[in-house]
mmCIF file of C-alpha atoms in Angstrom:
data_model
loop_
_atom_site.group_PDB
_atom_site.id
_atom_site.type_symbol
_atom_site.label_atom_id
_atom_site.label_comp_id
_atom_site.label_asym_id
_atom_site.label_seq_id
_atom_site.Cartn_x
_atom_site.Cartn_y
_atom_site.Cartn_z
ATOM 1 C CA MET A 41 138.246 17.202 6.723
ATOM 2 C CA ARG A 42 135.102 15.141 5.995
ATOM 3 C CA PRO A 43 134.609 11.450 6.663
ATOM 4 C CA GLY A 44 135.361 9.276 3.685
ATOM 5 C CA GLU A 45 137.777 11.677 1.985
ATOM 6 C CA VAL A 46 140.931 9.817 2.981
ATOM 7 C CA GLU A 47 140.194 6.856 0.734
ATOM 8 C CA ASP A 48 140.160 9.147 -2.307
ATOM 9 C CA SER A 49 143.284 11.055 -1.332
ATOM 10 C CA PRO A 50 146.528 11.113 -3.308
ATOM 11 C CA TYR A 51 147.988 8.754 -0.706
ATOM 12 C CA ALA A 52 145.481 6.014 -1.367
ATOM 13 C CA ARG A 53 146.060 6.331 -5.110
ATOM 14 C CA ALA A 54 149.842 6.274 -4.586
ATOM 15 C CA GLY A 55 149.704 2.660 -3.491
ATOM 16 C CA GLY A 56 152.234 2.595 -0.658
ATOM 17 C CA ARG A 57 156.006 2.710 -1.105
ATOM 18 C CA LEU A 58 157.465 5.025 -3.688
ATOM 19 C CA PRO A 59 161.073 4.413 -4.686
ATOM 20 C CA GLY A 60 163.657 7.166 -4.517
ATOM 21 C CA GLY A 61 165.026 8.912 -7.558
ATOM 22 C CA PRO A 62 163.605 11.428 -10.038
ATOM 23 C CA VAL A 63 159.829 11.729 -9.934
ATOM 24 C CA PRO A 64 157.998 13.500 -12.788
ATOM 25 C CA ASP A 65 155.935 16.409 -11.577
ATOM 26 C CA PRO A 66 153.104 17.814 -13.701
ATOM 27 C CA ASP A 67 153.290 21.004 -11.675
ATOM 28 C CA PRO A 68 156.955 22.010 -11.517
ATOM 29 C CA ASP A 69 157.254 24.527 -8.713
ATOM 30 C CA PRO A 70 160.875 25.026 -7.666
ATOM 31 C CA ASP A 71 161.200 24.643 -3.939
ATOM 32 C CA PRO A 72 162.846 27.736 -2.457
ATOM 33 C CA VAL A 73 164.387 25.702 0.327
ATOM 34 C CA LEU A 74 164.154 21.996 -0.469
ATOM 35 C CA GLY A 75 165.233 22.500 -4.057
ATOM 36 C CA ALA A 76 166.088 25.280 -6.463
ATOM 37 C CA GLY A 77 164.356 28.615 -6.431
ATOM 38 C CA ARG A 78 164.305 31.826 -4.449
ATOM 39 C CA ALA A 79 163.288 31.872 -0.824
ATOM 40 C CA PRO A 80 160.563 34.305 0.279
ATOM 41 C CA LEU A 81 161.635 37.568 1.885
ATOM 42 C CA PRO A 82 161.944 37.506 5.675
ATOM 43 C CA PRO A 83 159.298 39.484 7.637
ATOM 44 C CA GLU A 84 161.739 42.325 8.422
ATOM 45 C CA ARG A 85 162.482 42.951 4.744
ATOM 46 C CA ARG A 86 158.790 42.730 3.846
ATOM 47 C CA ARG A 87 157.953 45.374 6.462
ATOM 48 C CA SER A 88 160.776 47.606 5.214
ATOM 49 C CA ALA A 89 159.507 47.285 1.645
ATOM 50 C CA GLY A 90 155.976 48.090 2.841
ATOM 51 C CA ARG A 91 157.178 51.322 4.431
ATOM 52 C CA SER A 92 159.366 52.420 1.513
ATOM 53 C CA LEU A 93 156.595 52.306 -1.097
ATOM 54 C CA PRO A 94 154.267 54.865 0.562
ATOM 55 C CA ARG A 95 157.214 57.189 1.232
ATOM 56 C CA ALA A 96 158.231 57.038 -2.416
ATOM 57 C CA LEU A 97 154.627 57.577 -3.551
ATOM 58 C CA ALA A 98 154.251 60.641 -1.288
ATOM 59 C CA LEU A 99 157.463 62.150 -2.703
ATOM 60 C CA LEU A 100 156.283 61.449 -6.252
ATOM 61 C CA LEU A 101 153.005 63.216 -5.555
ATOM 62 C CA ILE A 102 154.812 66.318 -4.258
ATOM 63 C CA ALA A 103 157.307 66.292 -7.126
ATOM 64 C CA GLY A 104 154.511 65.760 -9.633
ATOM 65 C CA GLY A 105 152.543 68.625 -8.113
ATOM 66 C CA LEU A 106 155.542 70.952 -8.399
ATOM 67 C CA LEU A 107 156.054 70.081 -12.051
ATOM 68 C CA TYR A 108 152.350 70.473 -12.781
ATOM 69 C CA ASP A 109 152.220 73.941 -11.176
ATOM 70 C CA LEU A 110 155.425 75.145 -12.810
ATOM 71 C CA LEU A 111 154.522 73.906 -16.296
ATOM 72 C CA THR A 112 150.933 75.118 -16.381
ATOM 73 C CA PRO A 113 149.368 78.596 -16.182
ATOM 74 C CA ARG A 114 148.891 80.109 -12.760
ATOM 75 C CA GLU A 115 145.143 79.499 -12.890
ATOM 76 C CA PHE A 116 145.775 75.739 -12.678
ATOM 77 C CA THR A 117 146.554 74.336 -9.221
ATOM 78 C CA ALA A 118 148.279 71.203 -7.976
ATOM 79 C CA VAL A 119 146.764 71.378 -4.477
ATOM 80 C CA PRO A 120 145.125 67.903 -4.924
ATOM 81 C CA PHE A 121 148.636 66.432 -5.367
ATOM 82 C CA PHE A 122 149.938 68.204 -2.249
ATOM 83 C CA THR A 123 146.983 67.167 -0.080
ATOM 84 C CA ALA A 124 147.145 63.555 -1.274
ATOM 85 C CA ALA A 125 150.806 63.129 -0.228
ATOM 86 C CA PRO A 126 150.343 63.288 3.607
ATOM 87 C CA LEU A 127 147.134 61.244 3.358
ATOM 88 C CA VAL A 128 149.077 58.480 1.574
ATOM 89 C CA ALA A 129 151.823 58.574 4.213
ATOM 90 C CA ALA A 130 149.515 58.705 7.254
ATOM 91 C CA PRO A 131 148.257 55.082 7.530
ATOM 92 C CA LEU A 132 151.393 53.383 6.219
ATOM 93 C CA THR A 133 154.378 55.264 7.676
ATOM 94 C CA SER A 134 155.620 56.612 10.994
ATOM 95 C CA LEU A 135 154.503 59.847 12.661
ATOM 96 C CA ARG A 136 157.824 61.479 11.779
ATOM 97 C CA THR A 137 157.454 60.610 8.097
ATOM 98 C CA THR A 138 153.864 61.858 8.089
ATOM 99 C CA LEU A 139 154.901 65.166 9.671
ATOM 100 C CA LEU A 140 157.790 65.640 7.242
ATOM 101 C CA THR A 141 155.528 64.820 4.290
ATOM 102 C CA GLY A 142 152.956 67.367 5.464
ATOM 103 C CA LEU A 143 155.627 70.043 5.896
ATOM 104 C CA ALA A 144 157.088 69.238 2.471
ATOM 105 C CA ALA A 145 153.650 69.522 0.873
ATOM 106 C CA LEU A 146 153.032 72.820 2.690
ATOM 107 C CA GLY A 147 156.412 74.182 1.610
ATOM 108 C CA ALA A 148 155.857 73.098 -1.989
ATOM 109 C CA THR A 149 152.475 74.859 -2.042
ATOM 110 C CA TYR A 150 153.963 78.143 -0.828
ATOM 111 C CA ALA A 151 157.043 77.812 -3.075
ATOM 112 C CA VAL A 152 154.876 77.529 -6.178
ATOM 113 C CA HIS A 153 152.973 80.692 -5.321
ATOM 114 C CA ALA A 154 156.199 82.524 -4.441
ATOM 115 C CA HIS A 155 157.563 81.546 -7.837
ATOM 116 C CA PHE A 156 154.728 83.307 -9.631
ATOM 117 C CA GLY A 157 155.078 86.486 -7.630
ATOM 118 C CA PRO A 158 155.461 88.007 -4.138
ATOM 119 C CA GLY A 159 152.647 88.620 -1.758
ATOM 120 C CA LEU A 160 149.955 86.599 -0.047
ATOM 121 C CA ASP A 161 146.767 86.942 -2.039
ATOM 122 C CA VAL A 162 143.505 85.259 -1.090
ATOM 123 C CA ASN A 163 144.139 82.310 -3.408
ATOM 124 C CA THR A 164 147.582 81.606 -1.920
ATOM 125 C CA VAL A 165 146.317 81.802 1.676
ATOM 126 C CA THR A 166 143.374 79.517 0.870
ATOM 127 C CA GLN A 167 145.557 76.852 -0.703
ATOM 128 C CA VAL A 168 148.187 76.976 2.058
ATOM 129 C CA VAL A 169 145.492 76.668 4.740
ATOM 130 C CA THR A 170 143.904 73.773 2.838
ATOM 131 C CA VAL A 171 147.175 71.839 2.651
ATOM 132 C CA ALA A 172 147.971 72.616 6.310
ATOM 133 C CA THR A 173 144.541 71.369 7.413
ATOM 134 C CA VAL A 174 144.915 68.123 5.466
ATOM 135 C CA ALA A 175 148.439 67.646 6.876
ATOM 136 C CA LEU A 176 147.074 67.983 10.441
ATOM 137 C CA LEU A 177 144.301 65.536 9.572
ATOM 138 C CA ALA A 178 146.947 63.121 8.285
ATOM 139 C CA VAL A 179 148.750 63.307 11.640
ATOM 140 C CA VAL A 180 145.501 62.453 13.438
ATOM 141 C CA ILE A 181 144.906 59.533 11.078
ATOM 142 C CA ASN A 182 148.448 58.298 11.708
ATOM 143 C CA ARG A 183 147.903 58.322 15.469
ATOM 144 C CA VAL A 184 144.578 56.465 15.183
ATOM 145 C CA VAL A 185 146.102 53.809 12.920
ATOM 146 C CA ARG A 186 149.124 53.342 15.216
ATOM 147 C CA LEU A 187 146.807 52.939 18.225
ATOM 148 C CA GLY A 188 144.864 50.272 16.325
ATOM 149 C CA ASP A 189 148.124 48.533 15.401
ATOM 150 C CA ARG A 190 149.159 48.412 19.057
ATOM 151 C CA ARG A 191 145.815 46.931 20.059
ATOM 152 C CA LEU A 192 146.039 44.365 17.281
ATOM 153 C CA ALA A 193 149.565 43.455 18.366
ATOM 154 C CA SER A 194 148.289 42.960 21.913
ATOM 155 C CA VAL A 195 145.512 40.666 20.663
ATOM 156 C CA ARG A 196 148.042 38.681 18.640
ATOM 157 C CA GLU A 197 150.313 38.330 21.658
ATOM 158 C CA ILE A 198 147.385 36.952 23.662
ATOM 159 C CA ALA A 199 146.533 34.540 20.847
ATOM 160 C CA GLU A 200 150.147 33.403 20.627
ATOM 161 C CA ALA A 201 150.249 32.840 24.393
ATOM 162 C CA ALA A 202 147.055 30.790 24.161
ATOM 163 C CA GLN A 203 148.568 28.859 21.240
ATOM 164 C CA ARG A 204 151.691 28.041 23.259
ATOM 165 C CA ALA A 205 149.565 26.991 26.236
ATOM 166 C CA VAL A 206 147.333 24.675 24.188
ATOM 167 C CA LEU A 207 149.999 23.481 21.729
ATOM 168 C CA PRO A 208 153.366 23.681 23.489
ATOM 169 C CA GLU A 209 156.432 23.081 21.369
ATOM 170 C CA PRO A 210 157.697 19.520 21.980
ATOM 171 C CA ALA A 211 161.255 18.975 23.128
ATOM 172 C CA PRO A 212 163.656 18.550 20.189
ATOM 173 C CA ARG A 213 164.745 15.141 21.499
ATOM 174 C CA ILE A 214 162.545 12.656 23.342
ATOM 175 C CA ALA A 215 163.569 9.085 24.199
ATOM 176 C CA GLY A 216 166.371 9.194 21.647
ATOM 177 C CA LEU A 217 164.105 10.471 18.838
ATOM 178 C CA ASP A 218 164.546 13.790 17.004
ATOM 179 C CA ILE A 219 161.226 15.668 17.023
ATOM 180 C CA ALA A 220 159.923 18.891 15.501
ATOM 181 C CA ALA A 221 156.449 20.450 15.207
ATOM 182 C CA ARG A 222 155.125 23.410 13.251
ATOM 183 C CA TYR A 223 151.779 25.212 13.037
ATOM 184 C CA GLU A 224 150.992 27.320 9.975
ATOM 185 C CA ALA A 225 147.844 29.436 10.108
ATOM 186 C CA ALA A 226 145.990 29.921 6.832
ATOM 187 C CA GLN A 227 145.388 33.599 7.623
ATOM 188 C CA GLU A 228 148.591 35.603 8.030
ATOM 189 C CA GLY A 229 148.873 36.988 11.535
ATOM 190 C CA ALA A 230 146.524 34.403 13.032
ATOM 191 C CA SER A 231 148.090 31.848 15.343
ATOM 192 C CA ILE A 232 145.341 29.723 16.822
ATOM 193 C CA GLY A 233 142.803 27.362 15.305
ATOM 194 C CA GLY A 234 141.466 23.812 15.203
ATOM 195 C CA ASP A 235 144.576 21.846 14.215
ATOM 196 C CA LEU A 236 146.456 20.032 16.968
ATOM 197 C CA TYR A 237 149.530 17.977 17.747
ATOM 198 C CA ALA A 238 151.084 16.480 20.886
ATOM 199 C CA VAL A 239 153.925 14.171 21.861
ATOM 200 C CA GLN A 240 153.989 12.104 25.062
ATOM 201 C CA ASP A 241 156.692 9.788 26.366
ATOM 202 C CA GLY A 242 155.398 7.045 28.631
ATOM 203 C CA PRO A 243 155.847 3.459 29.770
ATOM 204 C CA TYR A 244 154.681 2.113 26.401
ATOM 205 C CA GLY A 245 156.953 4.285 24.288
ATOM 206 C CA VAL A 246 156.611 7.646 22.599
ATOM 207 C CA ARG A 247 153.064 8.345 21.469
ATOM 208 C CA LEU A 248 151.970 11.102 19.092
ATOM 209 C CA VAL A 249 148.729 12.626 17.926
ATOM 210 C CA VAL A 250 147.936 15.005 15.083
ATOM 211 C CA GLY A 251 144.347 16.063 14.472
ATOM 212 C CA ASP A 252 141.938 18.526 12.927
ATOM 213 C CA VAL A 253 138.780 19.771 14.622
ATOM 214 C CA ARG A 254 135.865 20.572 12.343
ATOM 215 C CA GLY A 255 135.166 24.283 12.416
ATOM 216 C CA LYS A 256 136.932 27.411 13.663
ATOM 217 C CA GLY A 257 136.882 29.800 16.558
ATOM 218 C CA MET A 258 136.786 29.176 20.290
ATOM 219 C CA GLY A 259 134.648 26.041 19.937
ATOM 220 C CA ALA A 260 137.419 24.425 17.913
ATOM 221 C CA VAL A 261 140.057 25.623 20.404
ATOM 222 C CA ALA A 262 138.034 24.101 23.263
ATOM 223 C CA ALA A 263 137.885 20.776 21.426
ATOM 224 C CA VAL A 264 141.656 20.941 20.822
ATOM 225 C CA ALA A 265 142.263 21.429 24.543
ATOM 226 C CA VAL A 266 140.009 18.477 25.410
ATOM 227 C CA VAL A 267 141.677 16.141 22.897
ATOM 228 C CA ILE A 268 145.228 17.054 23.932
ATOM 229 C CA GLY A 269 144.451 16.813 27.654
ATOM 230 C CA ALA A 270 142.815 13.409 27.228
ATOM 231 C CA PHE A 271 145.643 12.215 24.999
ATOM 232 C CA ARG A 272 148.386 13.108 27.476
ATOM 233 C CA GLU A 273 146.603 11.253 30.266
ATOM 234 C CA ALA A 274 145.682 8.234 28.163
ATOM 235 C CA ALA A 275 149.144 7.939 26.594
ATOM 236 C CA GLU A 276 150.576 7.450 30.085
ATOM 237 C CA GLN A 277 147.961 4.973 31.293
ATOM 238 C CA GLU A 278 146.534 2.920 28.429
ATOM 239 C CA PRO A 279 148.496 -0.186 27.348
ATOM 240 C CA THR A 280 147.385 -0.050 23.678
ATOM 241 C CA LEU A 281 146.961 2.646 21.060
ATOM 242 C CA GLU A 282 143.405 1.452 20.421
ATOM 243 C CA ALA A 283 142.593 2.156 24.067
ATOM 244 C CA VAL A 284 144.040 5.655 23.727
ATOM 245 C CA ALA A 285 141.681 6.320 20.798
ATOM 246 C CA GLY A 286 138.768 5.094 22.907
ATOM 247 C CA ARG A 287 139.687 7.492 25.707
ATOM 248 C CA LEU A 288 139.746 10.416 23.273
ATOM 249 C CA GLU A 289 136.315 9.405 21.943
ATOM 250 C CA ARG A 290 134.847 9.284 25.447
ATOM 251 C CA ALA A 291 136.482 12.564 26.486
ATOM 252 C CA LEU A 292 134.942 14.444 23.542
ATOM 253 C CA ALA A 293 131.548 12.841 24.154
ATOM 254 C CA ARG A 294 131.669 13.727 27.854
ATOM 255 C CA GLU A 295 132.681 17.331 27.202
ATOM 256 C CA GLY A 296 130.103 17.694 24.423
ATOM 257 C CA ALA A 297 127.335 16.504 26.769
ATOM 258 C CA ARG A 298 128.421 19.051 29.370
ATOM 259 C CA ARG A 299 128.055 21.901 26.883
ATOM 260 C CA ASP A 300 124.971 22.890 24.938
ATOM 261 C CA GLY A 301 123.775 25.475 22.455
ATOM 262 C CA ALA A 302 126.314 27.847 20.944
ATOM 263 C CA ASP A 303 128.916 26.671 23.458
ATOM 264 C CA ALA A 304 128.787 23.045 22.308
ATOM 265 C CA LEU A 305 131.934 21.366 21.051
ATOM 266 C CA GLU A 306 132.520 20.856 17.350
ATOM 267 C CA GLY A 307 130.812 17.866 15.743
ATOM 268 C CA PHE A 308 133.825 15.659 15.004
ATOM 269 C CA THR A 309 137.607 15.575 15.055
ATOM 270 C CA THR A 310 139.892 13.627 12.749
ATOM 271 C CA VAL A 311 143.068 12.309 14.372
ATOM 272 C CA VAL A 312 145.950 9.982 13.635
ATOM 273 C CA LEU A 313 147.681 8.338 16.597
ATOM 274 C CA ALA A 314 151.174 6.879 16.416
ATOM 275 C CA GLU A 315 153.141 4.756 18.854
ATOM 276 C CA LEU A 316 156.908 4.207 18.788
ATOM 277 C CA PRO A 317 157.732 1.390 21.221
ATOM 278 C CA PRO A 318 161.249 1.487 22.660
ATOM 279 C CA ASP A 319 163.901 -0.643 20.916
ATOM 280 C CA GLU A 320 161.468 -2.297 18.485
ATOM 281 C CA GLY A 321 162.060 -0.308 15.274
ATOM 282 C CA VAL A 322 158.346 -0.195 14.433
ATOM 283 C CA VAL A 323 155.548 2.359 14.389
ATOM 284 C CA ARG A 324 151.925 1.573 15.143
ATOM 285 C CA ILE A 325 149.177 3.736 13.667
ATOM 286 C CA VAL A 326 145.501 4.212 14.509
ATOM 287 C CA ASN A 327 143.752 6.492 12.032
ATOM 288 C CA ARG A 328 140.371 8.069 12.747
ATOM 289 C CA GLY A 329 139.444 9.648 9.404
ATOM 290 C CA HIS A 330 142.695 11.615 9.054
ATOM 291 C CA PRO A 331 145.228 11.929 6.191
ATOM 292 C CA PRO A 332 147.709 9.047 6.640
ATOM 293 C CA PRO A 333 151.267 9.681 7.833
ATOM 294 C CA LEU A 334 154.260 9.499 5.523
ATOM 295 C CA LEU A 335 157.427 7.538 6.251
ATOM 296 C CA LEU A 336 160.495 9.052 4.579
ATOM 297 C CA HIS A 337 163.348 6.540 4.417
ATOM 298 C CA ALA A 338 167.021 7.445 4.588
ATOM 299 C CA ASP A 339 167.515 6.492 0.911
ATOM 300 C CA GLY A 340 164.755 8.852 -0.264
ATOM 301 C CA ALA A 341 162.055 6.210 -0.591
ATOM 302 C CA LEU A 342 158.612 7.129 0.700
ATOM 303 C CA HIS A 343 155.991 4.895 2.316
ATOM 304 C CA VAL A 344 152.368 5.962 2.874
ATOM 305 C CA LEU A 345 151.102 4.460 6.135
ATOM 306 C CA THR A 346 147.496 3.850 5.135
ATOM 307 C CA ALA A 347 145.077 2.333 7.633
ATOM 308 C CA GLY A 348 144.191 -1.314 7.120
ATOM 309 C CA GLU A 349 140.631 -0.695 8.300
ATOM 310 C CA PRO A 350 139.416 2.900 7.900
ATOM 311 C CA ALA A 351 137.624 4.268 10.970
ATOM 312 C CA LEU A 352 135.317 7.205 11.514
ATOM 313 C CA PRO A 353 136.555 10.443 13.131
ATOM 314 C CA LEU A 354 136.231 11.043 16.842
ATOM 315 C CA GLY A 355 132.699 12.087 17.691
ATOM 316 C CA LEU A 356 131.175 9.813 15.039
ATOM 317 C CA GLY A 357 132.152 6.491 16.604
ATOM 318 C CA GLU A 358 128.542 5.586 17.405
ATOM 319 C CA LEU A 359 127.742 5.496 13.703
ATOM 320 C CA GLY A 360 130.285 2.786 12.950
ATOM 321 C CA ARG A 361 130.626 0.576 16.010
ATOM 322 C CA ARG A 362 133.839 -0.767 14.459
ATOM 323 C CA PRO A 363 136.727 -1.367 16.891
ATOM 324 C CA ASP A 364 140.033 0.365 16.239
ATOM 325 C CA ARG A 365 142.884 -1.774 14.930
ATOM 326 C CA ALA A 366 146.446 -0.478 14.949
ATOM 327 C CA ALA A 367 148.488 -0.992 11.776
ATOM 328 C CA GLU A 368 152.179 -1.754 12.329
ATOM 329 C CA SER A 369 155.018 -0.792 9.976
ATOM 330 C CA ARG A 370 158.798 -0.865 10.138
ATOM 331 C CA PHE A 371 160.455 2.343 11.318
ATOM 332 C CA PRO A 372 164.148 1.817 10.543
ATOM 333 C CA ALA A 373 167.064 3.941 11.682
ATOM 334 C CA GLY A 374 167.462 7.115 9.626
ATOM 335 C CA ALA A 375 163.761 7.220 8.663
ATOM 336 C CA THR A 376 161.466 10.184 9.411
ATOM 337 C CA LEU A 377 157.776 9.919 10.244
ATOM 338 C CA LEU A 378 155.719 12.891 9.041
ATOM 339 C CA LEU A 379 152.215 13.486 10.402
ATOM 340 C CA HIS A 380 150.160 16.390 9.083
ATOM 341 C CA THR A 381 146.686 17.854 8.773
ATOM 342 C CA ASP A 382 144.787 18.347 5.516
ATOM 343 C CA GLY A 383 145.969 21.954 5.253
ATOM 344 C CA LEU A 384 149.035 20.439 3.584
ATOM 345 C CA THR A 385 147.153 18.545 0.870
ATOM 346 C CA GLU A 386 144.447 21.183 0.341
ATOM 347 C CA ALA A 387 146.871 23.984 -0.529
ATOM 348 C CA ARG A 388 146.113 25.001 -4.139
ATOM 349 C CA ASP A 389 148.167 26.887 -6.662
ATOM 350 C CA ALA A 390 146.883 29.572 -9.045
ATOM 351 C CA HIS A 391 145.551 26.855 -11.374
ATOM 352 C CA GLY A 392 143.610 25.071 -8.630
ATOM 353 C CA ARG A 393 146.026 22.140 -8.365
ATOM 354 C CA PHE A 394 146.488 20.623 -4.912
ATOM 355 C CA TYR A 395 149.882 20.277 -3.290
ATOM 356 C CA ASP A 396 150.869 16.593 -3.355
ATOM 357 C CA PRO A 397 153.415 15.784 -0.609
ATOM 358 C CA VAL A 398 153.788 12.196 -1.829
ATOM 359 C CA ARG A 399 155.080 13.337 -5.183
ATOM 360 C CA ARG A 400 157.041 16.292 -3.836
ATOM 361 C CA LEU A 401 158.855 14.473 -1.017
ATOM 362 C CA ALA A 402 159.632 11.173 -2.756
ATOM 363 C CA GLY A 403 163.334 10.953 -3.507
ATOM 364 C CA ARG A 404 164.368 13.568 -0.955
ATOM 365 C CA ARG A 405 166.561 12.765 2.017
ATOM 366 C CA CYS A 406 165.859 14.181 5.451
ATOM 367 C CA THR A 407 168.449 14.407 8.205
ATOM 368 C CA ASP A 408 166.766 16.921 10.512
ATOM 369 C CA PRO A 409 162.999 17.108 11.265
ATOM 370 C CA ARG A 410 163.048 20.837 12.027
ATOM 371 C CA THR A 411 164.695 21.649 8.704
ATOM 372 C CA LEU A 412 162.233 19.382 6.915
ATOM 373 C CA LEU A 413 159.217 21.200 8.374
ATOM 374 C CA THR A 414 160.680 24.665 7.758
ATOM 375 C CA ARG A 415 161.353 23.848 4.139
ATOM 376 C CA LEU A 416 158.049 22.058 3.634
ATOM 377 C CA ALA A 417 156.085 25.013 5.031
ATOM 378 C CA ALA A 418 157.988 27.407 2.754
ATOM 379 C CA GLU A 419 157.264 25.232 -0.268
ATOM 380 C CA VAL A 420 153.549 24.995 0.548
ATOM 381 C CA ARG A 421 153.324 28.768 1.024
ATOM 382 C CA ARG A 422 155.034 29.274 -2.298
ATOM 383 C CA HIS A 423 152.807 26.731 -4.035
ATOM 384 C CA SER A 424 149.657 28.466 -2.762
ATOM 385 C CA GLY A 425 150.980 31.991 -3.278
ATOM 386 C CA GLY A 426 150.635 32.621 0.452
ATOM 387 C CA GLY A 427 146.870 32.004 0.327
ATOM 388 C CA MET A 428 146.431 28.659 2.083
ATOM 389 C CA ALA A 429 142.882 27.340 2.316
ATOM 390 C CA ASP A 430 143.234 25.839 5.790
ATOM 391 C CA ASP A 431 145.525 25.801 8.804
ATOM 392 C CA MET A 432 148.334 23.268 8.696
ATOM 393 C CA ALA A 433 149.888 21.301 11.578
ATOM 394 C CA LEU A 434 153.072 19.309 10.953
ATOM 395 C CA LEU A 435 154.826 16.842 13.247
ATOM 396 C CA ALA A 436 158.046 15.035 12.253
ATOM 397 C CA VAL A 437 159.898 12.333 14.172
ATOM 398 C CA ARG A 438 163.232 10.883 13.099
ATOM 399 C CA ARG A 439 164.884 7.760 14.450
ATOM 400 C CA PRO A 440 168.630 8.536 14.395
#
């Protein structure tokens, strides 16, 4: 997210409230969950399909080798088919399947030679030994790959634990509000990055933050930890949302001054802060260079909560010297507030077209934040073909 991009976003061009009802879409992409269409396969079925294909290919290689040897003169050999079968099975199937494939290839090699005549001539012994050697090599490859898989799984478990520690899942109900959060990594299997969210209930109401740290890696994760820690403290103590933003600015500046060189914090962080005062039916927003939140009304209407006075991201405050001003909007019963990072709007389809949540969500009714985020994430994945350009953090709050 770069400073100045929000003003030229689809939200700014949308011009605020969009009425419910049918909305023309130049990029019809049936939603597998929110609308019509077919939902993506669950991970278990994808893994099963991934294991079945190499098994089938190994069997086809052995069957093809048998046909080739039986239909051609004895001088021709199908040993390349028989050696390829266990090598195909080794990295993609279990040890048992690899062993059985190697034995099947070895048996097929001997059966072909037995078909042409009894006895173990030099050619038969050579080919059987060749297939046996490759089968043993396939078993070794299988063990090496499985060991690497276990190490990778351990690394992922550590990353997921770090993710839960830095970005804990908020309670589903806080101060009478229904709340849900979701983090979608751009790279499949990754689970930690520079997007952030947090919810804090305090004396001034429920306060929320969603943000995006420039950059990747541990520097971005360190900045996420600083922002969330400062936010939780400030949300409890500061009487205004503008003061909370100031505390975040100072916390990043202080931590950045403490670090230097390659260990320095990322240059800037875009955030949007929201405040839901108790029993007032309003939401206050302070936006520091971040995509604006969306307010989904119970009747399907959609309102883009654009900032009255755009402000620079955290870390660049010295360049602007402009004080934060919270914008206030109605937050009626039955409405859902959706905060997100730019991973949502930067998801492209095969033709390079961006996903437009304003157009896609207008006219839809939401009764459960968790369902909304699950379906929205599935639609974005489908729109981008599973190849998202950036991580995506989503936070939804509904006033029952």
